[in-house]
């Protein structure tokens, strides 16, 4: 049993190799009722071995069971052998409606496919928090945020840094905190006079992510007059092996070289 969680996962094909160009479908036995939802999301875990050129995994949604819309955020394309991957898909366009959802695997012409799906969750997106105004220094940024409001459903905060204004889960994860009252972090090792973009997510116990709250900040450049005894490199960006030299002295004090 190769599962993400629990004892079982849905697998296609259940045993052996699929037929060439086989199409496999899986959907809930009835409609999914989103009429009481505000910002519904679909979260699930998928593990896919799709080694040939035409195999793929897709998720579709329909209001009438006839016309289907592909949910591109769920796609797994051909020529992959993934571990367990979390997918989160925005269903807010269908809030207030009843829908059908289906999972689809296409085996491709080489008859190779092995796809597993586990832990499927459909619920409203958790509330996020607000990233407060960052406090920059020369090579650091102090960050803080408001407290999560989802109570026992809270699992962690995740803080990310990006070089552009679009902050998402593909950017550099700076920190994560698992206590709701941990609402501050100092990001270190930055460059002087550079603009950074930060974003924070709330993650709930179903591994569903909130919308991101973002802020931009520029590390503080040196201002005149600039005086540095050069006892260390705290005021400088460097490349190579610059460091404190205890052998070459000036006025009896170490130098940097």
Short mmCIF file of N, CA, C and O in Angstrom, two decimals, residues 117-229:
data_model
loop_
_atom_site.label_atom_id
_atom_site.label_comp_id
_atom_site.label_asym_id
_atom_site.label_seq_id
_atom_site.Cartn_x
_atom_site.Cartn_y
_atom_site.Cartn_z
N UNK A 117 -4.11 8.69 -5.96
CA UNK A 117 -4.70 9.91 -5.39
C UNK A 117 -5.11 9.62 -3.96
O UNK A 117 -5.70 8.57 -3.67
N UNK A 118 -4.80 10.54 -3.06
CA UNK A 118 -5.08 10.30 -1.64
C UNK A 118 -5.49 11.61 -0.97
O UNK A 118 -5.21 12.70 -1.47
N UNK A 119 -6.17 11.48 0.11
CA UNK A 119 -6.62 12.58 0.99
C UNK A 119 -7.18 13.75 0.21
O UNK A 119 -6.54 14.79 0.01
N UNK A 120 -8.39 13.62 -0.25
CA UNK A 120 -9.10 14.65 -1.00
C UNK A 120 -9.94 15.48 -0.03
O UNK A 120 -10.71 14.93 0.76
N UNK A 121 -9.79 16.79 -0.10
CA UNK A 121 -10.52 17.71 0.78
C UNK A 121 -11.13 18.81 -0.06
O UNK A 121 -10.45 19.40 -0.92
N UNK A 122 -12.41 19.10 0.16
CA UNK A 122 -13.05 20.27 -0.43
C UNK A 122 -13.66 21.08 0.72
O UNK A 122 -14.49 20.56 1.47
N UNK A 123 -13.22 22.32 0.85
CA UNK A 123 -13.70 23.17 1.94
C UNK A 123 -13.40 24.61 1.59
O UNK A 123 -12.73 24.91 0.61
N UNK A 124 -13.91 25.53 2.43
CA UNK A 124 -13.57 26.93 2.26
C UNK A 124 -12.10 27.16 2.62
O UNK A 124 -11.55 26.51 3.53
N UNK A 125 -11.49 28.08 1.92
CA UNK A 125 -10.09 28.43 2.17
C UNK A 125 -9.96 29.02 3.56
O UNK A 125 -10.79 29.84 3.98
N UNK A 126 -8.90 28.67 4.31
CA UNK A 126 -8.73 29.27 5.64
C UNK A 126 -8.42 30.76 5.53
O UNK A 126 -7.84 31.24 4.54
N UNK A 127 -8.81 31.48 6.56
CA UNK A 127 -8.53 32.91 6.60
C UNK A 127 -7.03 33.13 6.72
O UNK A 127 -6.33 32.39 7.42
N UNK A 128 -6.53 34.13 6.04
CA UNK A 128 -5.12 34.47 6.13
C UNK A 128 -4.85 35.44 7.25
O UNK A 128 -5.72 35.79 8.04
N UNK A 129 -3.61 35.90 7.31
CA UNK A 129 -3.20 36.94 8.26
C UNK A 129 -2.64 38.10 7.45
O UNK A 129 -2.45 38.00 6.24
N UNK A 130 -2.38 39.21 8.12
CA UNK A 130 -1.83 40.39 7.46
C UNK A 130 -0.35 40.55 7.83
O UNK A 130 -0.01 40.60 9.02
N UNK A 131 0.48 40.63 6.82
CA UNK A 131 1.89 40.92 7.03
C UNK A 131 2.02 42.42 7.31
O UNK A 131 1.56 43.25 6.51
N UNK A 132 2.60 42.77 8.44
CA UNK A 132 2.71 44.17 8.84
C UNK A 132 3.93 44.82 8.18
O UNK A 132 4.73 44.14 7.53
N UNK A 133 4.05 46.12 8.33
CA UNK A 133 5.15 46.84 7.68
C UNK A 133 6.50 46.31 8.15
O UNK A 133 6.80 46.35 9.35
N UNK A 134 7.33 45.84 7.23
CA UNK A 134 8.65 45.32 7.62
C UNK A 134 9.57 46.46 8.10
O UNK A 134 9.40 47.62 7.73
N UNK A 135 10.54 46.10 8.92
CA UNK A 135 11.52 47.06 9.43
C UNK A 135 12.89 46.65 8.88
O UNK A 135 13.47 45.67 9.33
N UNK A 136 13.41 47.41 7.91
CA UNK A 136 14.69 47.01 7.29
C UNK A 136 15.89 47.54 8.06
O UNK A 136 15.84 48.57 8.73
N UNK A 137 16.98 46.80 7.93
CA UNK A 137 18.29 47.27 8.39
C UNK A 137 19.25 47.05 7.22
O UNK A 137 18.82 46.82 6.10
N UNK A 138 20.55 47.09 7.51
CA UNK A 138 21.53 47.03 6.43
C UNK A 138 21.43 45.70 5.68
O UNK A 138 21.36 45.67 4.45
N UNK A 139 21.45 44.59 6.41
CA UNK A 139 21.41 43.26 5.78
C UNK A 139 20.33 42.37 6.36
O UNK A 139 20.34 41.16 6.18
N UNK A 140 19.39 42.96 7.10
CA UNK A 140 18.31 42.19 7.73
C UNK A 140 16.99 42.90 7.54
O UNK A 140 16.94 44.11 7.29
N UNK A 141 15.92 42.13 7.69
CA UNK A 141 14.57 42.68 7.69
C UNK A 141 13.80 42.03 8.83
O UNK A 141 13.77 40.79 8.95
N UNK A 142 13.21 42.84 9.69
CA UNK A 142 12.36 42.34 10.76
C UNK A 142 10.91 42.32 10.28
O UNK A 142 10.40 43.33 9.81
N UNK A 143 10.29 41.15 10.40
CA UNK A 143 8.93 40.95 9.89
C UNK A 143 8.01 40.54 11.03
O UNK A 143 8.42 39.86 11.98
N UNK A 144 6.75 40.96 10.92
CA UNK A 144 5.74 40.54 11.89
C UNK A 144 4.39 40.48 11.19
O UNK A 144 4.21 41.05 10.12
N UNK A 145 3.45 39.78 11.80
CA UNK A 145 2.14 39.59 11.20
C UNK A 145 1.08 39.41 12.27
O UNK A 145 1.40 39.19 13.46
N UNK A 146 -0.16 39.54 11.88
CA UNK A 146 -1.27 39.37 12.82
C UNK A 146 -1.46 37.90 13.16
O UNK A 146 -0.92 37.01 12.50
N UNK A 147 -2.24 37.65 14.19
CA UNK A 147 -2.43 36.28 14.69
C UNK A 147 -3.50 35.56 13.86
O UNK A 147 -4.54 36.14 13.53
N UNK A 148 -3.26 34.28 13.54
CA UNK A 148 -4.23 33.47 12.80
C UNK A 148 -5.51 33.31 13.62
O UNK A 148 -5.48 33.22 14.85
N UNK A 149 -6.63 33.25 12.89
CA UNK A 149 -7.94 33.22 13.56
C UNK A 149 -8.65 31.88 13.43
O UNK A 149 -9.81 31.78 13.82
N UNK A 150 -7.97 30.85 12.88
CA UNK A 150 -8.69 29.60 12.63
C UNK A 150 -8.57 28.58 13.75
O UNK A 150 -8.88 27.40 13.56
N UNK A 151 -8.13 28.98 14.92
CA UNK A 151 -8.20 28.16 16.12
C UNK A 151 -7.58 26.78 15.98
O UNK A 151 -6.44 26.65 15.53
N UNK A 152 -8.33 25.71 16.37
CA UNK A 152 -7.77 24.36 16.32
C UNK A 152 -7.41 23.89 14.92
O UNK A 152 -6.65 22.93 14.78
N UNK A 153 -7.94 24.54 13.91
CA UNK A 153 -7.61 24.14 12.53
C UNK A 153 -6.25 24.67 12.09
O UNK A 153 -5.77 24.30 11.01
N UNK A 154 -5.62 25.53 12.89
CA UNK A 154 -4.31 26.08 12.53
C UNK A 154 -3.23 25.01 12.62
O UNK A 154 -3.17 24.25 13.58
N UNK A 155 -2.37 24.97 11.60
CA UNK A 155 -1.20 24.08 11.64
C UNK A 155 0.11 24.86 11.66
O UNK A 155 0.99 24.56 12.45
N UNK A 156 0.26 25.87 10.80
CA UNK A 156 1.53 26.61 10.78
C UNK A 156 1.40 27.87 9.92
O UNK A 156 0.48 28.01 9.12
N UNK A 157 2.36 28.78 10.13
CA UNK A 157 2.61 29.89 9.22
C UNK A 157 3.77 29.50 8.32
O UNK A 157 4.73 28.85 8.76
N UNK A 158 3.73 29.94 7.06
CA UNK A 158 4.87 29.79 6.16
C UNK A 158 5.19 31.16 5.56
O UNK A 158 4.32 31.82 5.01
N UNK A 159 6.46 31.57 5.70
CA UNK A 159 6.91 32.88 5.25
C UNK A 159 7.87 32.69 4.07
O UNK A 159 8.81 31.89 4.15
N UNK A 160 7.64 33.44 2.99
CA UNK A 160 8.43 33.30 1.77
C UNK A 160 9.03 34.64 1.36
O UNK A 160 8.46 35.70 1.65
N UNK A 161 10.16 34.57 0.64
CA UNK A 161 10.82 35.75 0.10
C UNK A 161 11.00 35.59 -1.41
O UNK A 161 11.36 34.51 -1.89
N UNK A 162 10.77 36.70 -2.14
CA UNK A 162 10.89 36.67 -3.59
C UNK A 162 11.66 37.89 -4.07
O UNK A 162 11.71 38.92 -3.38
N UNK A 163 12.24 37.78 -5.27
CA UNK A 163 12.91 38.93 -5.88
C UNK A 163 11.94 39.75 -6.74
O UNK A 163 12.32 40.78 -7.28
N UNK A 164 10.69 39.28 -6.89
CA UNK A 164 9.69 40.04 -7.63
C UNK A 164 8.40 40.09 -6.82
O UNK A 164 8.26 39.45 -5.79
N UNK A 165 7.44 40.84 -7.32
CA UNK A 165 6.23 41.12 -6.55
C UNK A 165 5.28 39.94 -6.46
O UNK A 165 4.32 39.98 -5.69
N UNK A 166 5.49 38.89 -7.23
CA UNK A 166 4.64 37.71 -7.17
C UNK A 166 5.25 36.71 -6.21
O UNK A 166 6.21 36.01 -6.54
N UNK A 167 4.72 36.65 -5.00
CA UNK A 167 5.25 35.74 -3.98
C UNK A 167 4.35 34.52 -3.92
O UNK A 167 3.14 34.62 -3.67
N UNK A 168 4.94 33.34 -4.15
CA UNK A 168 4.16 32.10 -4.10
C UNK A 168 5.02 30.98 -3.51
O UNK A 168 6.16 31.22 -3.07
N UNK A 169 4.49 29.76 -3.55
CA UNK A 169 5.17 28.64 -2.90
C UNK A 169 6.40 28.17 -3.65
O UNK A 169 7.14 27.32 -3.15
N UNK A 170 6.66 28.70 -4.83
CA UNK A 170 7.87 28.37 -5.57
C UNK A 170 9.05 29.26 -5.18
O UNK A 170 10.17 29.01 -5.63
N UNK A 171 8.80 30.27 -4.37
CA UNK A 171 9.87 31.16 -3.94
C UNK A 171 10.60 30.59 -2.72
O UNK A 171 10.31 29.48 -2.27
N UNK A 172 11.54 31.35 -2.19
CA UNK A 172 12.38 30.88 -1.08
C UNK A 172 11.59 30.89 0.22
O UNK A 172 11.11 31.95 0.65
N UNK A 173 11.48 29.72 0.85
CA UNK A 173 10.82 29.68 2.16
C UNK A 173 11.81 30.17 3.20
O UNK A 173 12.89 29.62 3.38
N UNK A 174 11.43 31.23 3.89
CA UNK A 174 12.29 31.87 4.88
C UNK A 174 12.13 31.20 6.25
O UNK A 174 13.11 30.98 6.97
N UNK A 175 10.89 30.87 6.61
CA UNK A 175 10.64 30.32 7.94
C UNK A 175 9.25 29.70 7.98
O UNK A 175 8.39 30.01 7.14
N UNK A 176 9.05 28.84 8.97
CA UNK A 176 7.70 28.39 9.31
C UNK A 176 7.60 28.28 10.81
O UNK A 176 8.57 27.96 11.50
N UNK A 177 6.40 28.57 11.32
CA UNK A 177 6.15 28.57 12.76
C UNK A 177 4.85 27.80 13.02
O UNK A 177 3.87 27.98 12.30
N UNK A 178 4.87 26.98 14.06
CA UNK A 178 3.73 26.09 14.33
C UNK A 178 2.89 26.52 15.51
O UNK A 178 1.93 25.84 15.86
N UNK A 179 3.22 27.63 16.13
CA UNK A 179 2.41 28.17 17.23
C UNK A 179 1.75 29.46 16.77
O UNK A 179 2.41 30.32 16.17
N UNK A 180 0.48 29.62 17.06
CA UNK A 180 -0.24 30.80 16.57
C UNK A 180 0.34 32.10 17.11
O UNK A 180 0.24 33.15 16.47
N UNK A 181 0.96 32.07 18.30
CA UNK A 181 1.48 33.30 18.89
C UNK A 181 2.90 33.61 18.43
O UNK A 181 3.49 34.59 18.88
N UNK A 182 3.46 32.80 17.55
CA UNK A 182 4.77 33.10 16.96
C UNK A 182 4.52 33.97 15.72
O UNK A 182 4.23 33.45 14.64
N UNK A 183 4.65 35.26 15.88
CA UNK A 183 4.22 36.19 14.83
C UNK A 183 5.32 37.16 14.44
O UNK A 183 5.04 38.29 14.04
N UNK A 184 6.58 36.76 14.57
CA UNK A 184 7.68 37.65 14.19
C UNK A 184 8.87 36.82 13.73
O UNK A 184 9.09 35.69 14.19
N UNK A 185 9.63 37.40 12.81
CA UNK A 185 10.82 36.73 12.29
C UNK A 185 11.78 37.78 11.76
O UNK A 185 11.36 38.79 11.18
N UNK A 186 13.09 37.56 11.94
CA UNK A 186 14.12 38.42 11.37
C UNK A 186 14.83 37.65 10.27
O UNK A 186 15.43 36.60 10.53
N UNK A 187 14.77 38.17 9.06
CA UNK A 187 15.42 37.54 7.92
C UNK A 187 16.83 38.14 7.79
O UNK A 187 16.99 39.37 7.69
N UNK A 188 17.84 37.28 7.78
CA UNK A 188 19.23 37.74 7.78
C UNK A 188 19.95 37.33 6.50
O UNK A 188 19.40 36.63 5.65
N UNK A 189 21.20 37.79 6.38
CA UNK A 189 22.02 37.40 5.24
C UNK A 189 21.61 38.04 3.93
O UNK A 189 21.90 37.50 2.85
N UNK A 190 20.97 39.20 3.99
CA UNK A 190 20.50 39.87 2.79
C UNK A 190 21.58 40.80 2.23
O UNK A 190 22.63 40.99 2.86
N UNK A 191 21.32 41.36 1.06
CA UNK A 191 22.25 42.31 0.46
C UNK A 191 21.81 43.74 0.76
O UNK A 191 20.64 44.01 1.03
N UNK A 192 22.75 44.64 0.67
CA UNK A 192 22.53 46.03 1.05
C UNK A 192 21.81 46.77 -0.08
O UNK A 192 22.17 46.66 -1.25
N UNK A 193 20.78 47.55 0.27
CA UNK A 193 20.10 48.40 -0.69
C UNK A 193 19.32 47.65 -1.76
O UNK A 193 19.16 48.15 -2.87
N UNK A 194 18.81 46.48 -1.43
CA UNK A 194 18.07 45.64 -2.38
C UNK A 194 16.61 45.55 -1.94
O UNK A 194 16.32 45.45 -0.74
N UNK A 195 15.69 45.55 -2.90
CA UNK A 195 14.27 45.39 -2.59
C UNK A 195 13.90 43.93 -2.58
O UNK A 195 14.21 43.18 -3.52
N UNK A 196 13.25 43.51 -1.51
CA UNK A 196 12.77 42.13 -1.36
C UNK A 196 11.25 42.16 -1.18
O UNK A 196 10.69 43.14 -0.67
N UNK A 197 10.62 41.06 -1.58
CA UNK A 197 9.18 40.91 -1.46
C UNK A 197 8.90 39.70 -0.56
O UNK A 197 9.45 38.62 -0.79
N UNK A 198 8.05 39.89 0.44
CA UNK A 198 7.73 38.83 1.40
C UNK A 198 6.25 38.49 1.32
O UNK A 198 5.41 39.35 1.02
N UNK A 199 5.95 37.23 1.60
CA UNK A 199 4.56 36.79 1.66
C UNK A 199 4.39 35.76 2.75
O UNK A 199 5.27 34.93 2.98
N UNK A 200 3.25 35.82 3.42
CA UNK A 200 2.97 34.84 4.48
C UNK A 200 1.66 34.14 4.21
O UNK A 200 0.67 34.75 3.77
N UNK A 201 1.65 32.82 4.45
CA UNK A 201 0.47 31.97 4.31
C UNK A 201 0.12 31.37 5.67
O UNK A 201 1.01 31.10 6.49
N UNK A 202 -1.16 31.11 5.86
CA UNK A 202 -1.62 30.26 6.96
C UNK A 202 -1.96 28.90 6.37
O UNK A 202 -2.63 28.81 5.34
N UNK A 203 -1.48 27.83 7.00
CA UNK A 203 -1.76 26.46 6.56
C UNK A 203 -2.60 25.79 7.63
O UNK A 203 -2.26 25.84 8.82
N UNK A 204 -3.71 25.15 7.23
CA UNK A 204 -4.56 24.51 8.22
C UNK A 204 -4.26 23.02 8.32
O UNK A 204 -3.35 22.49 7.67
N UNK A 205 -5.01 22.32 9.16
CA UNK A 205 -4.74 20.91 9.42
C UNK A 205 -5.05 20.01 8.23
O UNK A 205 -4.68 18.84 8.23
N UNK A 206 -5.73 20.52 7.22
CA UNK A 206 -5.94 19.78 5.98
C UNK A 206 -4.92 20.14 4.90
O UNK A 206 -5.11 19.80 3.73
N UNK A 207 -3.85 20.81 5.32
CA UNK A 207 -2.79 21.25 4.39
C UNK A 207 -3.35 22.18 3.31
O UNK A 207 -2.85 22.20 2.18
N UNK A 208 -4.37 22.94 3.65
CA UNK A 208 -4.90 23.95 2.74
C UNK A 208 -4.28 25.30 3.09
O UNK A 208 -4.20 25.66 4.26
N UNK A 209 -3.84 26.02 2.07
CA UNK A 209 -3.15 27.29 2.25
C UNK A 209 -4.13 28.45 2.07
O UNK A 209 -4.97 28.44 1.17
N UNK A 210 -3.95 29.46 2.92
CA UNK A 210 -4.72 30.69 2.78
C UNK A 210 -4.21 31.48 1.59
O UNK A 210 -3.19 31.15 0.97
N UNK A 211 -4.91 32.56 1.27
CA UNK A 211 -4.35 33.53 0.33
C UNK A 211 -3.12 34.17 0.98
O UNK A 211 -2.97 34.20 2.20
N UNK A 212 -2.22 34.68 0.16
CA UNK A 212 -0.97 35.24 0.66
C UNK A 212 -1.15 36.73 0.98
O UNK A 212 -1.88 37.44 0.29
N UNK A 213 -0.48 37.17 2.03
CA UNK A 213 -0.38 38.60 2.35
C UNK A 213 1.05 39.02 2.08
O UNK A 213 2.00 38.38 2.56
N UNK A 214 1.24 40.10 1.31
CA UNK A 214 2.58 40.45 0.85
C UNK A 214 2.99 41.86 1.28
O UNK A 214 2.14 42.73 1.51
N UNK A 215 4.30 42.06 1.34
CA UNK A 215 4.89 43.37 1.59
C UNK A 215 6.23 43.46 0.84
O UNK A 215 6.94 42.47 0.71
N UNK A 216 6.56 44.66 0.38
CA UNK A 216 7.86 44.94 -0.22
C UNK A 216 8.68 45.78 0.74
O UNK A 216 8.15 46.62 1.48
N UNK A 217 10.00 45.57 0.73
CA UNK A 217 10.87 46.32 1.62
C UNK A 217 12.26 46.39 0.99
O UNK A 217 12.69 45.45 0.32
N UNK A 218 12.96 47.50 1.22
CA UNK A 218 14.33 47.67 0.72
C UNK A 218 15.28 47.78 1.90
O UNK A 218 15.06 48.61 2.81
N UNK A 219 16.30 46.94 1.90
CA UNK A 219 17.30 47.04 2.95
C UNK A 219 17.94 48.42 2.91
O UNK A 219 18.09 49.03 1.85
N UNK A 220 18.35 48.91 4.08
CA UNK A 220 18.77 50.30 4.23
C UNK A 220 20.18 50.49 3.66
O UNK A 220 21.12 49.83 4.09
N UNK A 221 20.36 51.38 2.70
CA UNK A 221 21.71 51.65 2.19
C UNK A 221 22.50 52.51 3.19
O UNK A 221 21.92 53.19 4.04
N UNK A 222 23.82 52.47 3.09
CA UNK A 222 24.65 53.32 3.94
C UNK A 222 24.47 54.77 3.54
O UNK A 222 24.33 55.11 2.36
N UNK A 223 24.47 55.65 4.54
CA UNK A 223 24.35 57.09 4.29
C UNK A 223 25.63 57.78 4.74
O UNK A 223 26.38 57.26 5.57
N UNK A 224 25.87 58.94 4.19
CA UNK A 224 27.06 59.71 4.54
C UNK A 224 26.83 60.48 5.85
O UNK A 224 25.71 60.91 6.12
N UNK A 225 27.86 60.67 6.66
CA UNK A 225 29.23 60.19 6.42
C UNK A 225 29.35 58.70 6.74
O UNK A 225 28.77 58.22 7.73
N UNK A 226 30.10 58.00 5.92
CA UNK A 226 30.35 56.58 6.13
C UNK A 226 31.72 56.40 6.74
O UNK A 226 32.74 56.78 6.14
N UNK A 227 31.78 55.87 7.96
CA UNK A 227 33.03 55.62 8.66
C UNK A 227 33.02 54.17 9.11
O UNK A 227 32.08 53.74 9.80
N UNK A 228 34.04 53.40 8.73
CA UNK A 228 34.08 51.99 9.09
C UNK A 228 35.50 51.63 9.51
O UNK A 228 36.44 51.76 8.70
N UNK A 229 35.73 51.23 10.76
CA UNK A 229 37.07 50.85 11.20
C UNK A 229 37.54 49.53 10.58
O UNK A 229 38.68 49.13 10.79
#
